[in-house]
Coordinates of C-alpha atoms and ligand atoms in Angstrom, one line a residue:
X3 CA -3.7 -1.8 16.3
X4 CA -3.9 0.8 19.3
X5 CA -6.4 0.6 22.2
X6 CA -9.2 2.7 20.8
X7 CA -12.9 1.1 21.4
X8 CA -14.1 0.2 17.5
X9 CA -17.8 1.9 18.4
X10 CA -19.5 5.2 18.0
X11 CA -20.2 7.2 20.5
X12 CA -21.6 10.4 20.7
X13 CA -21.2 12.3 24.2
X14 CA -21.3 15.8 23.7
X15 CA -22.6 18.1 21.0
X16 CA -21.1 18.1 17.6
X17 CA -18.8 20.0 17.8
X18 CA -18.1 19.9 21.6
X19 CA -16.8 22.4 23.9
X20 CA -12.8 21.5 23.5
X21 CA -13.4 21.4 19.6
X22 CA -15.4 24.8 19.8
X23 CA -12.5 26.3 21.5
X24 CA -9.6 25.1 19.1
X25 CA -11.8 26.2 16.0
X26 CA -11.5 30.0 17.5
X27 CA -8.1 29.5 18.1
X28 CA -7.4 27.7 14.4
X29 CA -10.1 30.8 13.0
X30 CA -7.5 33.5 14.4
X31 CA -4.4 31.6 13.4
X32 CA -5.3 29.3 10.0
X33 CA -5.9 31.1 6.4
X34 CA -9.8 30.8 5.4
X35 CA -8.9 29.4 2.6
X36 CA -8.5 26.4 4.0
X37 CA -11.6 24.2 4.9
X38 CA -12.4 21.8 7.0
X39 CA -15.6 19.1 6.4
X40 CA -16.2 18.4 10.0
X41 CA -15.2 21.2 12.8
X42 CA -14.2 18.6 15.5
X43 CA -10.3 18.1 16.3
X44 CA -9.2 14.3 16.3
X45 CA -7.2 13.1 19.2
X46 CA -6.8 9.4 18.3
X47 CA -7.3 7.7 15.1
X48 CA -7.2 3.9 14.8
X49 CA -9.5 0.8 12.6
X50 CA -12.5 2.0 11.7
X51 CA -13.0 5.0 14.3
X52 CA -11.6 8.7 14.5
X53 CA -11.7 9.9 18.3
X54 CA -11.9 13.9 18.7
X55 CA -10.5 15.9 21.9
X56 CA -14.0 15.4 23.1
X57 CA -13.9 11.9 23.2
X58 CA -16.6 11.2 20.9
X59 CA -15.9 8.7 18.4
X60 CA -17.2 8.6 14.8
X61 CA -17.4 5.9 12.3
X62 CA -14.7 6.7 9.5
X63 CA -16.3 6.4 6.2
X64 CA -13.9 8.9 4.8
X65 CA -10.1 7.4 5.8
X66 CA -9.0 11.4 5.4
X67 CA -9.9 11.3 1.8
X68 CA -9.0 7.7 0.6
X69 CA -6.0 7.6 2.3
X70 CA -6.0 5.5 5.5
X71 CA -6.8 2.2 3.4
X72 CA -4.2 0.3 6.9
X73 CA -6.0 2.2 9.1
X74 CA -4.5 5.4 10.4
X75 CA -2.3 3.7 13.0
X76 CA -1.1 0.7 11.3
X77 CA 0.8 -1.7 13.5
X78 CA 3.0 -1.9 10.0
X79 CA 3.2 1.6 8.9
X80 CA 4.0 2.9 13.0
X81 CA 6.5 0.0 13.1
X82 CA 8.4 0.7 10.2
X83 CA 8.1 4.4 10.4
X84 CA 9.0 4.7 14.4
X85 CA 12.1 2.5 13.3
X86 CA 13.0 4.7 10.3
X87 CA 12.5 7.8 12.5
X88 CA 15.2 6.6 14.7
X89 CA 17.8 5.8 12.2
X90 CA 17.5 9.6 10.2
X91 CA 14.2 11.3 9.5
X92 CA 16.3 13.0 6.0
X93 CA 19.2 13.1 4.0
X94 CA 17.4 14.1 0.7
X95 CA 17.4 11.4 -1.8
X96 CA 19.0 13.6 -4.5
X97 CA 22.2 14.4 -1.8
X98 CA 22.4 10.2 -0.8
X99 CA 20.3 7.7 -1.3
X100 CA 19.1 5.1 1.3
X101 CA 17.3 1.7 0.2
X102 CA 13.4 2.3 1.4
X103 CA 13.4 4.8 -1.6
X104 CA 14.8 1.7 -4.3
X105 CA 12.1 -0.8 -2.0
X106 CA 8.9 1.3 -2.5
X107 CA 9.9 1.5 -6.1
X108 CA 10.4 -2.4 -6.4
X109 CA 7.4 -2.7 -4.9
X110 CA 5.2 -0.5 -7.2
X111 CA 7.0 -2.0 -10.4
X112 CA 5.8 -5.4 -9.1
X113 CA 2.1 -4.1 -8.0
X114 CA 1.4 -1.7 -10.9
X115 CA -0.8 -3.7 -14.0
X116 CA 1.2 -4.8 -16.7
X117 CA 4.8 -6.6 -17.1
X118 CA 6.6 -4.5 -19.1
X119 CA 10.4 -3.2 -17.4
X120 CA 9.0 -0.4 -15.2
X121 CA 10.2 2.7 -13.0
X122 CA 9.5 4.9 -10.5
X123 CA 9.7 8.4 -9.4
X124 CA 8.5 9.4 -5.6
X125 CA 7.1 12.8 -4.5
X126 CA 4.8 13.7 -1.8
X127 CA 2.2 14.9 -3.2
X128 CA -0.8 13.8 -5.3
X129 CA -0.6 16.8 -7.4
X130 CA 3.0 16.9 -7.9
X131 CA 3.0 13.2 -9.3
X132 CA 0.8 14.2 -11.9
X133 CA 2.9 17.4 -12.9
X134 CA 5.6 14.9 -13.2
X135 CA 3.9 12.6 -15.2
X136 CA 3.0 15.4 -17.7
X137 CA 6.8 16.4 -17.5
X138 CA 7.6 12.7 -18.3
X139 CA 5.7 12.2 -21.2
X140 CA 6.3 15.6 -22.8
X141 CA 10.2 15.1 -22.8
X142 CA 9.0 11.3 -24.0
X143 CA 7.1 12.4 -26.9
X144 CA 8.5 15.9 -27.5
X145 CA 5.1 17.2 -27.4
X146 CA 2.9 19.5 -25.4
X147 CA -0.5 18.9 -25.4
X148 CA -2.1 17.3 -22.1
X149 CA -5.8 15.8 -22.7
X150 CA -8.0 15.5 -19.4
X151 CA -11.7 15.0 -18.8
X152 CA -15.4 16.5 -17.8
X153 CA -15.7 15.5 -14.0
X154 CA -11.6 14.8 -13.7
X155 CA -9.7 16.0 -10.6
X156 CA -6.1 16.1 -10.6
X157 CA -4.9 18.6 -7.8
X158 CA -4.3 22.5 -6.5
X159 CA -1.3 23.3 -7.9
X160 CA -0.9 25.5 -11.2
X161 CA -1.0 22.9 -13.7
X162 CA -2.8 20.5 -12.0
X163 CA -5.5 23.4 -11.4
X164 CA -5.1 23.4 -15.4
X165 CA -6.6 19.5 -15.3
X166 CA -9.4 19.8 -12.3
X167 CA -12.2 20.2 -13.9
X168 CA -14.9 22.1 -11.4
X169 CA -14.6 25.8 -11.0
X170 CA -15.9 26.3 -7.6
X171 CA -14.1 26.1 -5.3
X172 CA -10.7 24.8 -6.6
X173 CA -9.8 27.2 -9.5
X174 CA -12.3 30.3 -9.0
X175 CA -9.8 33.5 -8.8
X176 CA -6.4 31.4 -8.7
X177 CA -6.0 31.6 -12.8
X178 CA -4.3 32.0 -15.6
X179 CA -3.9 28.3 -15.5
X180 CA -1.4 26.0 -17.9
X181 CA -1.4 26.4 -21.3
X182 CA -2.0 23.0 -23.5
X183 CA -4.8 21.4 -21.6
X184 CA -7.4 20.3 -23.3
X185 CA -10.9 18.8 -21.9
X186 CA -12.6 16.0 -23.6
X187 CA -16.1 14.6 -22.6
X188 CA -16.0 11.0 -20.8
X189 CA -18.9 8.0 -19.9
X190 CA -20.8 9.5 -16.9
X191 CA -23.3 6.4 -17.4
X192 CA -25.8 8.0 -15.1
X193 CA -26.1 11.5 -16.9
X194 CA -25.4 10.3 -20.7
X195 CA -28.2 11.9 -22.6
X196 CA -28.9 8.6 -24.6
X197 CA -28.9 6.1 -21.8
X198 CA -25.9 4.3 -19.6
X199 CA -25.9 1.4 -22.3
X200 CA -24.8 3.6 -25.1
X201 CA -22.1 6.2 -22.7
X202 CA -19.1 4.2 -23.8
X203 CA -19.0 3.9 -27.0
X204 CA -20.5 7.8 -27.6
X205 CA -18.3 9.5 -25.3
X206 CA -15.4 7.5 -26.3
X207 CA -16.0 8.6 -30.3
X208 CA -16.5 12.0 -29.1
X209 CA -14.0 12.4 -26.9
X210 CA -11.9 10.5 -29.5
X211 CA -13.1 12.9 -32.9
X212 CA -12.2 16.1 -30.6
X213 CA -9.2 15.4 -30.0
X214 CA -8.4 14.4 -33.6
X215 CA -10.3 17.7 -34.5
X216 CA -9.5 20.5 -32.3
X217 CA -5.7 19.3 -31.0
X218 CA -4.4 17.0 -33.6
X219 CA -3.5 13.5 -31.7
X220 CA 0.4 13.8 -33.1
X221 CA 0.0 16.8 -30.7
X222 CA -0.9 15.3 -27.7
X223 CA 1.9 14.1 -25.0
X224 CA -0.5 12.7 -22.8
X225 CA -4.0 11.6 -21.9
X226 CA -4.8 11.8 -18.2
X227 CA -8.0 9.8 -16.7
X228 CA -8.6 8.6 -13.0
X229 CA -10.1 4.5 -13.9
X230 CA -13.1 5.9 -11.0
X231 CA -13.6 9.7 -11.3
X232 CA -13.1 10.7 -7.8
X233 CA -13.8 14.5 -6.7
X234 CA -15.8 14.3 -9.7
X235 CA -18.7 12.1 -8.3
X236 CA -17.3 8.7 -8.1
X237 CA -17.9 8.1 -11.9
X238 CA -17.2 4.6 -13.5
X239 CA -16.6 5.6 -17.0
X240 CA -19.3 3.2 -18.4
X241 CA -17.7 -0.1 -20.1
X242 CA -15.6 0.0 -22.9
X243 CA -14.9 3.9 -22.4
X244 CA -11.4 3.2 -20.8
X245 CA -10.1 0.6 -23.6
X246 CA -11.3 2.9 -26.5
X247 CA -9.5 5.7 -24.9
X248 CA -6.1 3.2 -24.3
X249 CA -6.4 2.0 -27.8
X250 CA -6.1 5.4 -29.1
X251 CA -3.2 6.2 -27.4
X252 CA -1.7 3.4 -28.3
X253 CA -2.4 3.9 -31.6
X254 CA -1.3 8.0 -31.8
X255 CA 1.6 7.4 -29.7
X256 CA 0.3 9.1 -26.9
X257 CA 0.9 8.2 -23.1
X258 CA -1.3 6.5 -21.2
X259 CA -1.7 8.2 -17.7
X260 CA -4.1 6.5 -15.1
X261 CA -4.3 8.9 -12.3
X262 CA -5.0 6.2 -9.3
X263 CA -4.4 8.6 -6.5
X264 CA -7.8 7.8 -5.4
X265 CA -8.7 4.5 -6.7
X266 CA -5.6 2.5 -6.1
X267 CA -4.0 0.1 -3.7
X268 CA -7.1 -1.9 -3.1
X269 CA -9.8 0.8 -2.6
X270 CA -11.5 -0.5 -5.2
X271 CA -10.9 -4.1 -4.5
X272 CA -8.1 -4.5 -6.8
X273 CA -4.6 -2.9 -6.9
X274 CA -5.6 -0.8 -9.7
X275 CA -9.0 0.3 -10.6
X276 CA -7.6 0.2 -14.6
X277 CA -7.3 -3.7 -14.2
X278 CA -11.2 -3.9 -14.0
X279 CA -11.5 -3.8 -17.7
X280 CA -7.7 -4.7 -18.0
X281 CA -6.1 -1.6 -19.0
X282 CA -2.5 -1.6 -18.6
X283 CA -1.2 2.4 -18.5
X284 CA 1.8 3.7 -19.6
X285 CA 2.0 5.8 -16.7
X286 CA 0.3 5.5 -13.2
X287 CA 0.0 8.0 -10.2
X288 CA -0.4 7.2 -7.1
X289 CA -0.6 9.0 -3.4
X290 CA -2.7 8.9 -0.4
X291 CA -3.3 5.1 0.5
X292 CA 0.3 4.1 -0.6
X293 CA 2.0 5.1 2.8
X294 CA -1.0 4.8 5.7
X295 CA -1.0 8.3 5.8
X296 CA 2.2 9.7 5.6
X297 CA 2.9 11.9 2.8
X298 CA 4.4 9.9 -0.4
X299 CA 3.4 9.7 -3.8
X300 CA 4.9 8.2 -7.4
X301 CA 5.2 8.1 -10.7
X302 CA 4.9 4.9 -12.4
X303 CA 5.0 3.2 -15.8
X304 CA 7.4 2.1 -18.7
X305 CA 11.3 2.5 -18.1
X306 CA 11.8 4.0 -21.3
X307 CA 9.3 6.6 -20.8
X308 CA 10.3 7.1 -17.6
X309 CA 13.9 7.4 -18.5
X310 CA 13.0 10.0 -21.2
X311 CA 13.6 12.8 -18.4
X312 CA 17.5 13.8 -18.2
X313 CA 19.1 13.5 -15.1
X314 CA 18.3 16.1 -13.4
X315 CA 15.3 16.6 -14.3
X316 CA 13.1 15.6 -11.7
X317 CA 13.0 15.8 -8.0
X318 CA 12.5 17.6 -5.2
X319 CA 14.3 18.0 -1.3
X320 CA 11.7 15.9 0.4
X321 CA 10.5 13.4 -2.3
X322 CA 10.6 9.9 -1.5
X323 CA 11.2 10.9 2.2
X324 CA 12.3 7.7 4.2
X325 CA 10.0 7.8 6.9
X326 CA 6.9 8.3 4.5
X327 CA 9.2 5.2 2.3
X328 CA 9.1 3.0 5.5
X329 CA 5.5 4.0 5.6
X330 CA 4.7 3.1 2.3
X331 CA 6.6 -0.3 2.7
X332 CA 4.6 -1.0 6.2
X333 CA 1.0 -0.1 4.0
X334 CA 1.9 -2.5 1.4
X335 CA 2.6 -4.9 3.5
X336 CA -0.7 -4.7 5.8
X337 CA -2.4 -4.7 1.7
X338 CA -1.0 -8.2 1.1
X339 CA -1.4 -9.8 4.7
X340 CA -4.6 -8.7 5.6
X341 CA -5.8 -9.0 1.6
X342 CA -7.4 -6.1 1.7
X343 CA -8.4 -6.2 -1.7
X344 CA -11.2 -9.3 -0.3
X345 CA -12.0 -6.6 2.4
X346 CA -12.9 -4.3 0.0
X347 CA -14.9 -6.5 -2.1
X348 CA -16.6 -7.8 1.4
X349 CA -17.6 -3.7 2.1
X350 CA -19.2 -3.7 -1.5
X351 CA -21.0 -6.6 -0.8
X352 CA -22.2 -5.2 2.6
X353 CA -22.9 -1.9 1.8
X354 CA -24.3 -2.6 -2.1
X355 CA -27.2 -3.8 -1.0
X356 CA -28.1 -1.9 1.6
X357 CA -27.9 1.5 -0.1
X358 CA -29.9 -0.2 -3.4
X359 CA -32.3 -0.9 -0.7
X360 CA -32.6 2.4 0.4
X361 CA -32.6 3.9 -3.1
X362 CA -35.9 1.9 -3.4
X363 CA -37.8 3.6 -0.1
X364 CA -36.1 7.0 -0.9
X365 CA -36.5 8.4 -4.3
X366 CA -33.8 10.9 -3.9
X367 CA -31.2 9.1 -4.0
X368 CA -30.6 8.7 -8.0
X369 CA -28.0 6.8 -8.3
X370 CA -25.8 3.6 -6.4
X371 CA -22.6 2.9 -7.8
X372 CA -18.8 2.6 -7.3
X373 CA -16.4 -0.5 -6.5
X374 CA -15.1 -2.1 -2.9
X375 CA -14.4 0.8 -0.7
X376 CA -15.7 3.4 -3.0
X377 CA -18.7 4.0 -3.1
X378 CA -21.3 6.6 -3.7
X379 CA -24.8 7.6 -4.1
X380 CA -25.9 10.6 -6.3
X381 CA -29.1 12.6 -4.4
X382 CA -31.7 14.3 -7.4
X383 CA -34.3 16.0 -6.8
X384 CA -37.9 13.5 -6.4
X385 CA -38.9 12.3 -9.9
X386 CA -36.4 13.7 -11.6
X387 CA -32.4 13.6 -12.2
X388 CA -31.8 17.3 -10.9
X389 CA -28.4 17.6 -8.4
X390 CA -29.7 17.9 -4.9
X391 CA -26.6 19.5 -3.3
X392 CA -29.2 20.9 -0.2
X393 CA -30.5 17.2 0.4
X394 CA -26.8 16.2 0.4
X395 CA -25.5 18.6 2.2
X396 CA -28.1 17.9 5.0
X397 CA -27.7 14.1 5.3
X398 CA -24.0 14.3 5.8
X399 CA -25.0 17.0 8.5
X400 CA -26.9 14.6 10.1
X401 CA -24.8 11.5 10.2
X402 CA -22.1 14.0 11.3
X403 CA -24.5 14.6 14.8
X404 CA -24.8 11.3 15.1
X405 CA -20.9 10.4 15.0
X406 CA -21.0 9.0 11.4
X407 CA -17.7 10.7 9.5
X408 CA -19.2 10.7 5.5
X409 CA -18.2 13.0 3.2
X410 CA -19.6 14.5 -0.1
X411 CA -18.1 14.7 -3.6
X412 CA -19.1 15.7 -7.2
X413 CA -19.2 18.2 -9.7
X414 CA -22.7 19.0 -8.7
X415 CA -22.1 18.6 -4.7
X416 CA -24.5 16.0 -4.6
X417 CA -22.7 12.4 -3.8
X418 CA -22.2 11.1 -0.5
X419 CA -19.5 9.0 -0.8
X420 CA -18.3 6.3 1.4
X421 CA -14.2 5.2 1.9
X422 CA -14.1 3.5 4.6
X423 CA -10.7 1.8 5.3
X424 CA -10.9 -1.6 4.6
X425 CA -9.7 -2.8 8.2
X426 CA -13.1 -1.4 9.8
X427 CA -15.3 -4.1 11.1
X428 CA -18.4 -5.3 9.6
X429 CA -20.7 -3.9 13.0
X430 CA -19.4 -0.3 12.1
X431 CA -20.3 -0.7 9.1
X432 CA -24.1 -2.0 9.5
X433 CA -24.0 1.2 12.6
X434 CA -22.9 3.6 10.2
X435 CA -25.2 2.7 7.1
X436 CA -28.1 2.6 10.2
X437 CA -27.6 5.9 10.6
X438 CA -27.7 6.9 7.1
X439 CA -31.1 5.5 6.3
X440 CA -32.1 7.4 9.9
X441 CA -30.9 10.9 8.1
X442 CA -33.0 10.2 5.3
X443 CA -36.0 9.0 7.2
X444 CA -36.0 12.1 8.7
X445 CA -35.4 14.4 5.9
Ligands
PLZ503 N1 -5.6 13.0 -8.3 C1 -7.5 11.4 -8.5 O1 -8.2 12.3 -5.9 C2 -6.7 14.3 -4.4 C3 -8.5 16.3 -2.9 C4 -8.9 17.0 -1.7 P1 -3.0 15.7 -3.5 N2 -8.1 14.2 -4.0 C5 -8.5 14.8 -2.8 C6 -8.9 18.5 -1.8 O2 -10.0 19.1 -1.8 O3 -7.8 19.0 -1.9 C7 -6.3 13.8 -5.8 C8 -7.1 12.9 -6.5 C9 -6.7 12.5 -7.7 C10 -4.9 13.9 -7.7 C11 -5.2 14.4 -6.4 C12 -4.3 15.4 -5.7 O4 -3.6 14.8 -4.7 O5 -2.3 14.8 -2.6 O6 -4.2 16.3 -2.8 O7 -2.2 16.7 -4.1

């Protein structure tokens, strides 16, 4: 760990002046197309705490998205990487190989549910895993059709465009999108029309009888499902949604793709989110926490479907790059030494019931739910179950003043959700969630 203080502190105005004058700088220089949640520039990054060039220091309840799970200076990850830097920074794993690439692979084949002969594939994005998984399991089943769900985000690019779900603001203007993509309903417990208890077996049979109806399952190549809905809202498909779903791929012959971009490597206080209710996927994704921030991301799942592909036929210059490799080897690591998996359960347990506490004095807040590090509450509008994007929108605001780094999500804009990394200590967390109950005092 570096030097920098684990505590908030607030000492200018949010934004301050040095932040104020790199966002004029970045507004001249930077496409508008690409946003930013907070407008303050980080200088230092470390634990639980992002420092900006103005020296204030928020409490990170957002690790950059789910990523910094270590931390976002790792002892393990800058070790490793630092090393790796030092030796080559590239030779492109396609030209020669070099071992980190084989070792992060090892590594997911022994992490990844299930204990079936497995491989790997590494890219660096999130959204070009998933492309490759669809590539995989159409030249594994010679067929085209890709299933995906209400709620599901899978990425930016073309076809992962295709798979995102929500409109505004990832696909608005950017179509036509990828043919062969078809979007099936899935448990949103808290929204089911006929009540939480009966959201996994109903949406499963839908889901289940449109596919069979409107596709054909001998069609489909692939069904593609994050275990927690991410960008969606932090949905936990209600119980027994996941296994119906698995069952019936099994049972058409169709691959089994658990897009764990978000969820995995202990965010949800397990490896894998899918090993909640047991499912073991034919495929897995993974990205952002696997390499303490450096970009890396993989494939995942059952040699012979992985070997389906001809040689050849996947890659990429940079995928599997060794520094992000050493990276990811450094994470994994920090996962196992520091069981981070019991950290997240411990952040559950300390944030749980604080936020159930709140959700009794404030009646906008819906809905508490998600698992370990990832967890969410829905705002509605008093009395009823109506999205409250303002509300949400305004609480983040104010924790944001007060040096608390939270972040909203969901198809409706109106989740805050909290992923903190799971080496931040238990006084940031009680500081932060005494901030958020402040915001909605004063709302
Ligand atoms: N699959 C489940 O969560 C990325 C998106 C942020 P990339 N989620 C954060 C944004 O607004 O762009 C994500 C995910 C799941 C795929 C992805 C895509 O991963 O590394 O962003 O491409």
């Amino acid at each position: 760990m570096s030097t920098l203080p684990q505590e908030r502190r607030v000492v200018t105005a949010i934004p301050g002046p040095k932040s104020q004058e790199l966002q004029s700088r970045r507004t001249a220089s930077v496409a508008a197309g690409v946003g930013s949640v907070m407008p303050v520039f980080a200088a230092r990054a470390d634990g639980g705490i992002v420092e900006d060039v103005d020296g204030n220091r928020f409490i990170d309840f957002g690790s950059g998205i789910a990523v910094t799970t270590v931390g976002a200076s790792a002892e393990a990850v800058v070790r490793r990487a630092s090393a790796q830097l030092a030796d080559f920074t590239h030779t492109c794993f396609m030209v020669t190989p070099y071992e980190g690439y084989v070792e992060v692979a090892e590594q997911l084949a022994e992490l990844t549910p299930g204990d079936h002969a497995k491989k790997s594939a590494l890219f660096n994005s999130g959204a070009e895993a998933v492309e490759n998984a669809v590539k995989i399991a159409r030249a594994y089943t010679k067929r085209t059709a890709v299933v995906v769900f209400d709620h599901g985000y899978h990425g930016r690019t073309n076809l992962t465009m295709a798979l995102t779900s929500k409109n505004m603001p990832y696909k608005q203007g950017f179509g036509p999108f990828a043919p062969e993509v078809y979007r099936v309903p899935v448990a949103y417990g808290y929204r089911w029309p006929t009540g939480a208890e009966n959201a996994g077996a109903e949406a499963s049979a839908q889901a289940i009888d449109q596919i069979n109806k409107q596709i054909g399952a001998e069609n489909v190549a692939a069904i593609i499902i994050e275990p927690v809905l991410g960008e969606g809202g932090f949905i936990e498909p209600a119980k027994g949604f996941l296994p119906a779903i698995r069952q019936f791929a099994s049972d058409n012959g169709i691959v089994f793709v658990a897009d764990e971009i978000q969820s995995g490597f202990c965010r949800t206080g397990q490896w894998f989110a899918c090993e909640d209710e047991g499912i073991v996927p034919d495929l897995i994704t993974t990205a952002k926490g696997i390499a303490g921030g450096l970009p890396l991301s993989a494939v995942t799942g059952r040699a012979e479907i992985m070997d389906a592909a001809h040689s050849g036929g996947l890659g990429g210059t940079y995928g599997g790059n060794p520094v992000a490799c050493a990276g990811a080897l450094g994470a994994i690591e920090t996962m196992r030494e520091l069981d981070l998996n019991a950290k997240a359960k411990r952040i559950e347990a300390v944030m749980k019931p604080r936020l159930t506490a709140m959700q009794e004095k404030f009646d906008i807040i819906g809905d508490v739910r998600g698992r370990g590090a990832m967890i969410a509450i829905e705002l509605v509008k008093s009395g009823t179950k109506e999205p409250h994007p303002e509300a949400t929108a305004q609480i983040a605001k104010a924790c944001h003043a007060e040096g608390v780094l939270v972040l909203t999500t969901g198809t409706y804009g109106n989740v805050v959700r909290f992923l903190p990394p799971l080496v931040i200590g238990e006084e940031l967390l009680t500081d932060g969630l005494d901030v958020l109950e402040a915001a909605f005092a004063a709302l």
